[in-house]
Coordinates of C-alpha atoms and ligand atoms in Angstrom, one line a residue:
M82 CA -111.8 -102.6 -73.9
T83 CA -108.8 -104.6 -75.4
T84 CA -105.7 -102.9 -76.4
I85 CA -104.1 -103.9 -79.7
S86 CA -100.6 -105.3 -79.0
D87 CA -98.0 -103.1 -80.8
A88 CA -95.1 -105.3 -80.6
P89 CA -93.0 -105.2 -83.7
L90 CA -93.2 -107.9 -86.0
D91 CA -90.4 -110.7 -85.6
D92 CA -89.3 -111.8 -88.8
S93 CA -86.5 -114.2 -87.3
S94 CA -89.2 -116.5 -87.0
D95 CA -87.6 -120.0 -86.7
A96 CA -90.6 -121.8 -88.0
L97 CA -90.1 -119.8 -91.5
A98 CA -86.5 -120.1 -91.9
D99 CA -86.7 -123.7 -91.2
S100 CA -89.7 -124.7 -93.7
T101 CA -87.5 -126.3 -96.4
S102 CA -85.5 -128.6 -94.1
D103 CA -85.3 -132.2 -93.8
A104 CA -86.5 -131.9 -90.3
S105 CA -89.5 -129.8 -91.3
L106 CA -90.5 -131.9 -94.2
A107 CA -90.3 -135.2 -91.7
R108 CA -92.5 -133.1 -89.1
S109 CA -94.8 -132.3 -91.8
L110 CA -95.2 -136.1 -93.0
A111 CA -95.5 -137.7 -89.3
R112 CA -98.3 -134.8 -88.6
S113 CA -99.7 -135.8 -92.2
A114 CA -99.9 -139.6 -91.1
Q115 CA -101.8 -138.6 -87.9
I116 CA -104.3 -136.7 -89.6
E117 CA -105.0 -139.1 -92.2
A118 CA -105.6 -141.7 -89.4
D119 CA -107.8 -139.5 -87.4
L120 CA -109.6 -138.6 -90.6
E121 CA -111.1 -142.2 -90.7
T122 CA -112.8 -141.9 -87.5
H123 CA -113.2 -138.3 -87.2
P124 CA -114.1 -136.5 -90.7
E125 CA -116.2 -134.0 -89.1
R126 CA -113.0 -132.5 -87.3
Y127 CA -112.0 -131.2 -90.8
R128 CA -112.4 -128.6 -93.2
M129 CA -110.2 -129.2 -96.5
L130 CA -109.2 -126.4 -98.9
T131 CA -106.8 -126.6 -101.8
G132 CA -106.7 -125.6 -105.2
D133 CA -105.1 -125.2 -108.6
R134 CA -104.0 -122.6 -111.1
P135 CA -106.2 -122.4 -114.1
T136 CA -103.5 -122.7 -116.4
G137 CA -104.3 -125.9 -118.7
H138 CA -105.7 -129.0 -118.9
L139 CA -105.5 -131.5 -116.0
H140 CA -103.5 -134.6 -116.6
L141 CA -103.0 -137.7 -115.3
G142 CA -100.2 -136.8 -113.1
H143 CA -102.6 -134.4 -111.5
Y144 CA -105.2 -137.0 -111.0
F145 CA -103.0 -139.6 -109.4
G146 CA -100.8 -136.9 -108.0
S147 CA -103.8 -135.0 -106.1
L148 CA -107.1 -135.1 -107.2
R149 CA -108.2 -138.4 -106.1
N150 CA -106.8 -137.8 -102.5
R151 CA -109.7 -134.7 -102.7
L152 CA -112.0 -137.3 -104.1
A153 CA -111.3 -139.6 -100.9
L154 CA -111.8 -136.8 -98.4
Q155 CA -115.1 -135.5 -100.1
D156 CA -116.2 -138.9 -100.2
K157 CA -115.2 -139.8 -96.4
G158 CA -117.1 -136.6 -95.7
V159 CA -114.9 -134.0 -94.7
E160 CA -116.1 -130.6 -95.6
T161 CA -114.4 -129.5 -98.7
F162 CA -113.5 -126.1 -100.8
V163 CA -111.8 -126.5 -104.1
L164 CA -110.5 -123.2 -105.4
I165 CA -109.6 -122.1 -109.0
A166 CA -106.7 -119.9 -108.5
D167 CA -107.6 -117.2 -111.3
Y168 CA -105.8 -114.5 -109.7
Q169 CA -102.4 -116.5 -109.5
V170 CA -102.4 -116.4 -113.1
I171 CA -101.7 -112.6 -113.2
T172 CA -98.6 -113.7 -110.4
D173 CA -97.3 -116.0 -112.8
R174 CA -97.6 -114.1 -116.2
D175 CA -98.1 -110.8 -117.9
E176 CA -100.8 -112.1 -120.5
V177 CA -104.0 -113.6 -119.6
D178 CA -105.4 -115.1 -122.6
S179 CA -108.9 -116.9 -122.6
I180 CA -108.9 -116.9 -118.7
R181 CA -112.5 -117.7 -118.8
E182 CA -112.3 -120.7 -121.0
R183 CA -109.3 -121.9 -118.7
V184 CA -111.6 -121.6 -115.6
Y185 CA -114.1 -123.5 -117.2
S186 CA -112.2 -126.1 -118.5
L187 CA -110.7 -126.7 -115.1
L188 CA -114.2 -126.4 -113.2
T189 CA -115.4 -129.4 -116.2
D190 CA -112.3 -131.3 -115.2
Y191 CA -113.0 -131.5 -111.4
L192 CA -116.8 -132.4 -112.1
S193 CA -115.8 -135.1 -114.6
I194 CA -113.8 -136.9 -112.0
G195 CA -116.3 -137.0 -109.3
I196 CA -116.0 -133.3 -107.4
D197 CA -119.5 -133.1 -106.2
P198 CA -120.6 -129.7 -105.9
Q199 CA -123.3 -130.4 -103.4
R200 CA -120.9 -131.5 -101.1
T201 CA -117.6 -129.7 -102.2
T202 CA -117.7 -125.9 -102.7
V203 CA -115.9 -125.1 -106.1
F204 CA -115.2 -121.3 -106.4
A205 CA -112.9 -118.9 -108.2
H206 CA -110.8 -116.8 -105.7
S207 CA -111.3 -113.5 -107.7
Q208 CA -115.1 -113.8 -107.4
V209 CA -114.9 -113.7 -103.4
P210 CA -114.2 -110.1 -102.3
A211 CA -114.1 -110.4 -98.5
L212 CA -111.5 -113.1 -99.0
N213 CA -109.3 -110.6 -101.3
Q214 CA -109.6 -108.2 -98.7
L215 CA -108.1 -110.1 -95.5
M216 CA -104.8 -109.9 -97.5
L217 CA -105.0 -106.0 -96.7
P218 CA -104.8 -106.8 -92.7
F219 CA -102.4 -110.1 -93.3
L220 CA -99.9 -107.9 -95.0
S221 CA -99.3 -106.0 -92.2
L222 CA -98.1 -109.1 -90.5
V223 CA -95.5 -110.3 -92.6
T224 CA -92.2 -108.3 -93.4
D225 CA -90.5 -107.9 -96.8
S226 CA -87.6 -109.8 -95.8
E227 CA -89.4 -112.8 -94.9
L228 CA -91.2 -112.9 -98.2
R229 CA -87.9 -112.4 -100.3
R230 CA -87.0 -115.5 -98.2
N231 CA -89.8 -117.8 -99.4
P232 CA -88.4 -120.1 -101.9
T233 CA -90.9 -120.4 -104.0
V234 CA -91.0 -116.5 -104.5
K235 CA -87.2 -117.2 -105.1
A236 CA -87.4 -119.6 -107.4
E237 CA -90.0 -117.7 -109.6
Q238 CA -87.8 -114.7 -109.5
E239 CA -84.8 -116.9 -110.9
A240 CA -86.9 -118.2 -113.6
T241 CA -87.7 -115.0 -114.9
G242 CA -84.0 -114.3 -115.7
G243 CA -83.6 -111.2 -113.4
R244 CA -86.9 -109.3 -114.8
P245 CA -88.0 -107.1 -112.0
M246 CA -90.6 -108.9 -110.0
S247 CA -94.4 -107.5 -109.3
G248 CA -95.5 -106.7 -106.1
L249 CA -98.3 -109.2 -106.6
M250 CA -95.7 -112.0 -107.1
L251 CA -93.7 -110.9 -103.9
T252 CA -97.1 -110.9 -101.7
Y253 CA -98.7 -113.9 -103.2
P254 CA -97.7 -116.1 -100.3
V255 CA -100.0 -113.8 -98.4
H256 CA -102.6 -114.1 -100.6
Q257 CA -102.7 -117.9 -100.6
A258 CA -102.8 -117.4 -96.9
A259 CA -106.2 -115.5 -97.2
D260 CA -107.2 -118.3 -99.7
I261 CA -106.7 -121.0 -96.8
L262 CA -107.8 -118.9 -93.6
F263 CA -111.1 -117.5 -95.2
C264 CA -112.6 -120.7 -94.5
K265 CA -110.2 -121.5 -91.7
A266 CA -109.3 -124.9 -93.5
N267 CA -107.5 -127.0 -91.2
V268 CA -106.2 -129.3 -93.7
V269 CA -104.6 -128.5 -97.0
P270 CA -103.7 -131.2 -99.1
V271 CA -100.5 -130.0 -101.3
G272 CA -97.2 -131.1 -102.5
K273 CA -93.9 -130.6 -100.8
D274 CA -93.2 -127.4 -102.7
Q275 CA -96.0 -125.8 -101.1
L276 CA -95.2 -126.4 -97.6
P277 CA -93.2 -122.8 -97.2
H278 CA -96.9 -121.3 -98.2
L279 CA -98.4 -123.5 -95.2
E280 CA -95.6 -122.4 -92.8
Q281 CA -96.3 -118.7 -93.9
T282 CA -100.1 -119.2 -93.3
R283 CA -99.5 -120.5 -89.9
V284 CA -97.3 -117.6 -89.0
V285 CA -100.1 -115.1 -90.4
A286 CA -102.7 -116.9 -88.4
R287 CA -100.5 -117.0 -85.2
R288 CA -99.5 -113.3 -85.5
F289 CA -103.3 -112.3 -85.9
D290 CA -104.1 -113.6 -82.9
D291 CA -101.0 -112.2 -81.1
R292 CA -102.0 -108.8 -82.0
Y293 CA -105.9 -108.9 -82.3
G294 CA -106.8 -112.0 -80.3
R295 CA -108.6 -112.1 -76.9
P296 CA -105.8 -111.3 -74.6
G297 CA -105.8 -114.0 -71.8
D298 CA -107.8 -115.9 -73.8
K299 CA -105.9 -118.3 -76.6
S300 CA -108.6 -121.1 -76.6
A301 CA -110.3 -119.8 -79.5
P302 CA -108.5 -118.0 -82.1
V303 CA -109.9 -116.5 -84.9
F304 CA -107.6 -118.4 -87.0
P305 CA -107.1 -122.2 -86.4
A306 CA -103.2 -122.9 -87.9
P307 CA -103.9 -125.3 -90.9
D308 CA -101.8 -128.3 -91.6
A309 CA -100.7 -129.8 -95.0
L310 CA -101.8 -133.0 -95.7
L311 CA -98.8 -134.5 -97.7
S312 CA -100.4 -138.0 -98.7
E313 CA -98.1 -140.8 -100.2
V314 CA -98.5 -140.5 -104.2
P315 CA -97.2 -142.7 -106.8
N316 CA -94.4 -141.2 -109.0
L317 CA -96.0 -140.9 -112.5
L318 CA -93.8 -139.7 -115.0
G319 CA -94.7 -138.4 -118.4
T320 CA -94.4 -140.6 -121.3
D321 CA -90.7 -139.7 -122.3
G322 CA -89.6 -140.9 -118.7
T323 CA -89.4 -137.1 -117.3
K324 CA -91.5 -135.5 -115.0
M325 CA -94.9 -135.0 -116.3
S326 CA -95.6 -131.7 -117.4
K327 CA -97.5 -129.6 -120.0
S328 CA -94.7 -127.6 -121.2
R329 CA -92.4 -130.9 -122.1
G330 CA -95.4 -132.3 -124.3
N331 CA -95.3 -135.3 -122.4
T332 CA -98.8 -135.5 -120.7
I333 CA -101.7 -137.6 -121.0
E334 CA -104.5 -135.0 -120.4
L335 CA -107.9 -136.2 -118.8
R336 CA -110.2 -134.9 -121.7
M337 CA -108.1 -136.7 -124.6
S338 CA -110.2 -138.9 -126.5
A339 CA -109.2 -142.8 -126.6
D340 CA -107.7 -142.2 -129.9
D341 CA -105.3 -139.4 -129.0
T342 CA -104.1 -141.5 -125.8
A343 CA -103.5 -144.2 -127.9
K344 CA -101.4 -142.1 -130.3
V345 CA -99.6 -140.6 -127.4
L346 CA -98.7 -143.7 -125.9
K347 CA -97.6 -145.6 -129.0
K348 CA -95.0 -142.3 -129.1
A349 CA -94.0 -143.1 -125.5
V350 CA -90.2 -143.7 -125.2
T351 CA -89.3 -147.2 -123.9
D352 CA -86.2 -149.3 -124.4
S353 CA -84.7 -151.9 -126.5
D354 CA -84.9 -154.9 -124.2
R355 CA -87.9 -157.1 -125.3
H356 CA -88.0 -158.5 -121.9
I357 CA -90.5 -156.4 -119.9
T358 CA -89.5 -155.9 -116.2
Y359 CA -90.6 -153.6 -113.4
D360 CA -87.4 -151.7 -112.4
P361 CA -88.1 -148.2 -111.7
V362 CA -84.3 -147.2 -111.2
G363 CA -82.9 -149.0 -114.1
R364 CA -85.7 -148.8 -116.8
P365 CA -87.6 -145.7 -115.6
E366 CA -89.7 -145.2 -119.1
V367 CA -90.9 -149.1 -119.4
S368 CA -91.7 -149.0 -115.3
N369 CA -93.8 -145.8 -115.7
L370 CA -96.1 -147.5 -118.4
L371 CA -96.2 -150.5 -116.0
L372 CA -97.3 -148.1 -113.3
L373 CA -99.8 -146.4 -115.3
A374 CA -101.1 -149.8 -115.9
S375 CA -101.2 -150.8 -112.4
L376 CA -102.8 -147.5 -111.5
T377 CA -105.3 -148.1 -113.9
T378 CA -106.1 -151.9 -113.1
G379 CA -105.4 -152.0 -109.4
R380 CA -102.9 -154.7 -109.9
D381 CA -99.3 -155.5 -109.0
P382 CA -96.6 -153.8 -111.7
R383 CA -94.7 -156.8 -111.1
A384 CA -97.3 -159.4 -112.1
I385 CA -98.3 -157.2 -115.2
A386 CA -94.5 -157.3 -116.3
E387 CA -94.2 -160.9 -115.4
E388 CA -97.3 -161.7 -117.8
I389 CA -96.0 -159.7 -120.5
G390 CA -92.5 -161.3 -120.4
D391 CA -90.8 -161.1 -123.9
G392 CA -93.8 -159.3 -125.4
G393 CA -91.9 -156.2 -125.8
S394 CA -92.9 -152.6 -125.6
G395 CA -95.7 -153.0 -128.5
T396 CA -97.5 -155.4 -125.9
L397 CA -96.8 -153.1 -123.2
K398 CA -98.1 -150.2 -124.5
K399 CA -101.3 -151.8 -126.3
L400 CA -102.1 -153.0 -122.7
V401 CA -101.7 -149.6 -120.8
T402 CA -103.8 -148.0 -123.6
E403 CA -106.6 -150.1 -122.9
S404 CA -106.5 -150.1 -119.4
V405 CA -105.9 -146.1 -119.4
N406 CA -108.9 -145.6 -121.8
E407 CA -111.0 -148.2 -120.1
Y408 CA -110.3 -146.5 -116.4
F409 CA -111.2 -142.7 -117.8
A410 CA -114.0 -143.8 -120.1
P411 CA -116.6 -142.7 -117.6
M412 CA -115.0 -139.5 -116.7
R413 CA -114.5 -138.9 -120.2
A414 CA -118.2 -139.4 -121.1
R415 CA -119.4 -137.5 -118.1
R416 CA -116.7 -134.5 -119.3
A417 CA -118.6 -134.7 -122.8
E418 CA -122.0 -134.2 -121.2
L419 CA -120.9 -131.4 -119.0
E420 CA -119.3 -129.5 -121.9
A421 CA -122.3 -129.5 -123.7
D422 CA -124.6 -127.5 -121.2
A423 CA -122.4 -124.3 -120.6
A424 CA -125.5 -123.0 -118.6
H425 CA -125.1 -125.6 -116.2
L426 CA -121.6 -125.3 -115.7
R427 CA -122.4 -121.5 -115.1
E428 CA -124.8 -122.3 -112.5
I429 CA -122.3 -124.5 -110.7
L430 CA -119.8 -121.7 -110.1
A431 CA -122.2 -119.2 -109.3
D432 CA -123.5 -121.4 -106.4
G433 CA -120.0 -122.1 -105.3
N434 CA -119.1 -118.7 -105.7
A435 CA -121.9 -117.6 -103.5
R436 CA -121.2 -120.1 -100.8
A437 CA -117.6 -119.1 -100.5
N438 CA -118.7 -115.6 -100.4
A439 CA -121.0 -116.2 -97.5
V440 CA -118.1 -117.9 -95.6
A441 CA -115.6 -115.1 -96.3
D442 CA -118.1 -112.3 -95.4
A443 CA -118.8 -114.2 -92.2
T444 CA -114.9 -114.4 -91.4
L445 CA -114.1 -110.5 -92.7
A446 CA -116.8 -109.5 -90.1
E447 CA -114.9 -111.6 -87.3
V448 CA -111.6 -110.1 -88.4
R449 CA -113.4 -106.4 -88.2
E450 CA -114.8 -107.1 -85.0
A451 CA -111.2 -108.2 -83.6
M452 CA -109.6 -105.3 -85.0
Q453 CA -112.1 -102.9 -83.6
M454 CA -112.9 -102.0 -87.0
V455 CA -116.6 -101.8 -86.8
Y456 CA -118.3 -98.5 -86.4
A457 CA -122.0 -98.9 -86.9
Ligands
LIG1858 N1 -100.2 -122.0 -105.3 C1 -100.9 -123.4 -105.5 C2 -100.2 -124.0 -106.8 O1 -99.4 -123.1 -107.4 C3 -102.5 -123.1 -105.9 C4 -103.0 -122.5 -104.9 C5 -103.6 -121.2 -104.7 C6 -103.3 -123.2 -103.7 N2 -104.4 -121.0 -103.7 C7 -104.1 -122.2 -102.7 C8 -103.2 -124.4 -103.1 C9 -104.5 -122.6 -101.4 C10 -103.7 -124.8 -101.6 C11 -104.4 -123.7 -101.1 O2 -100.4 -125.0 -107.5

């Protein structure tokens, strides 16, 4: 008979307080490099989970910043889970229009770039009851002040201009812990901004074990502590030379036609110097177009610049348009095919949801066992 620890929560946790420091970032980067190296020889040691909010169409910033890396993990043979974070949409906003359409658009984007539903479990977290049920015991393992200190929660709260914060917003890092821990993922590819959530997830995993794990046997915790995987990604900007983001209207979406891509790139901001050079600090807009040409041709951006020479921004734009359209043509063609077959998309999502449910049910059973909440 195990006894459940009644030690109070210690929310002065150093790891959490420290999760935004430079030292913490350096540690996460070093750990990521270790994992990247180990992945080459031991993909079977890893289970990856990551996801996106279904809030808009994926663009080239997403593709080169994260999607491409997920594909690489899938193709290395790592067990992969990709989550459509539909509940997170109601965290951020009051109105949820056309959520169904957005979910399917995200799924279609994933599949068009090569996420393979045979190898990767793609699912929507609202469709996995046992995942959501994990949030309840997890909430008992965190304190409100620790959540209020979470930098993302703080930033979101500030962005709402003093409007009252919903309980879901306050606790969404715990929901994210459930997203990650339901499948016992040990690697989570994310951007730096998500590091506090990862740290919160690690704290939840550890506290669950402290409270309910087998006393005297810490060798097999119920939840392994996951690591963030911070890969090096190119700093691709929008067509105006600022951060690529839907709200700035400076994106090239994966699903755009070749013509629309040409139109957007034609309007891209450049400068008045006809001589094209790669100088990301001094000439961010021109250099960003060169980076895009580089990413889509595999060539060095400096070599591309040299070749254009005094050809000016017109030549540069023509070259980028061609290389982007050529690179994404097969994905766009696949996207059009997928879009035309709604029944097939429904089947793929239903299958992913069913697989996620099987995993979540097994985890919840273990959790109930550990908590001594099995009564039959
Ligand atoms: N919070 C993430 C974002 O805003 C999306 C997300 C939800 C996620 N659950 C996750 C990412 C679990 C990684 C792991 O982009």
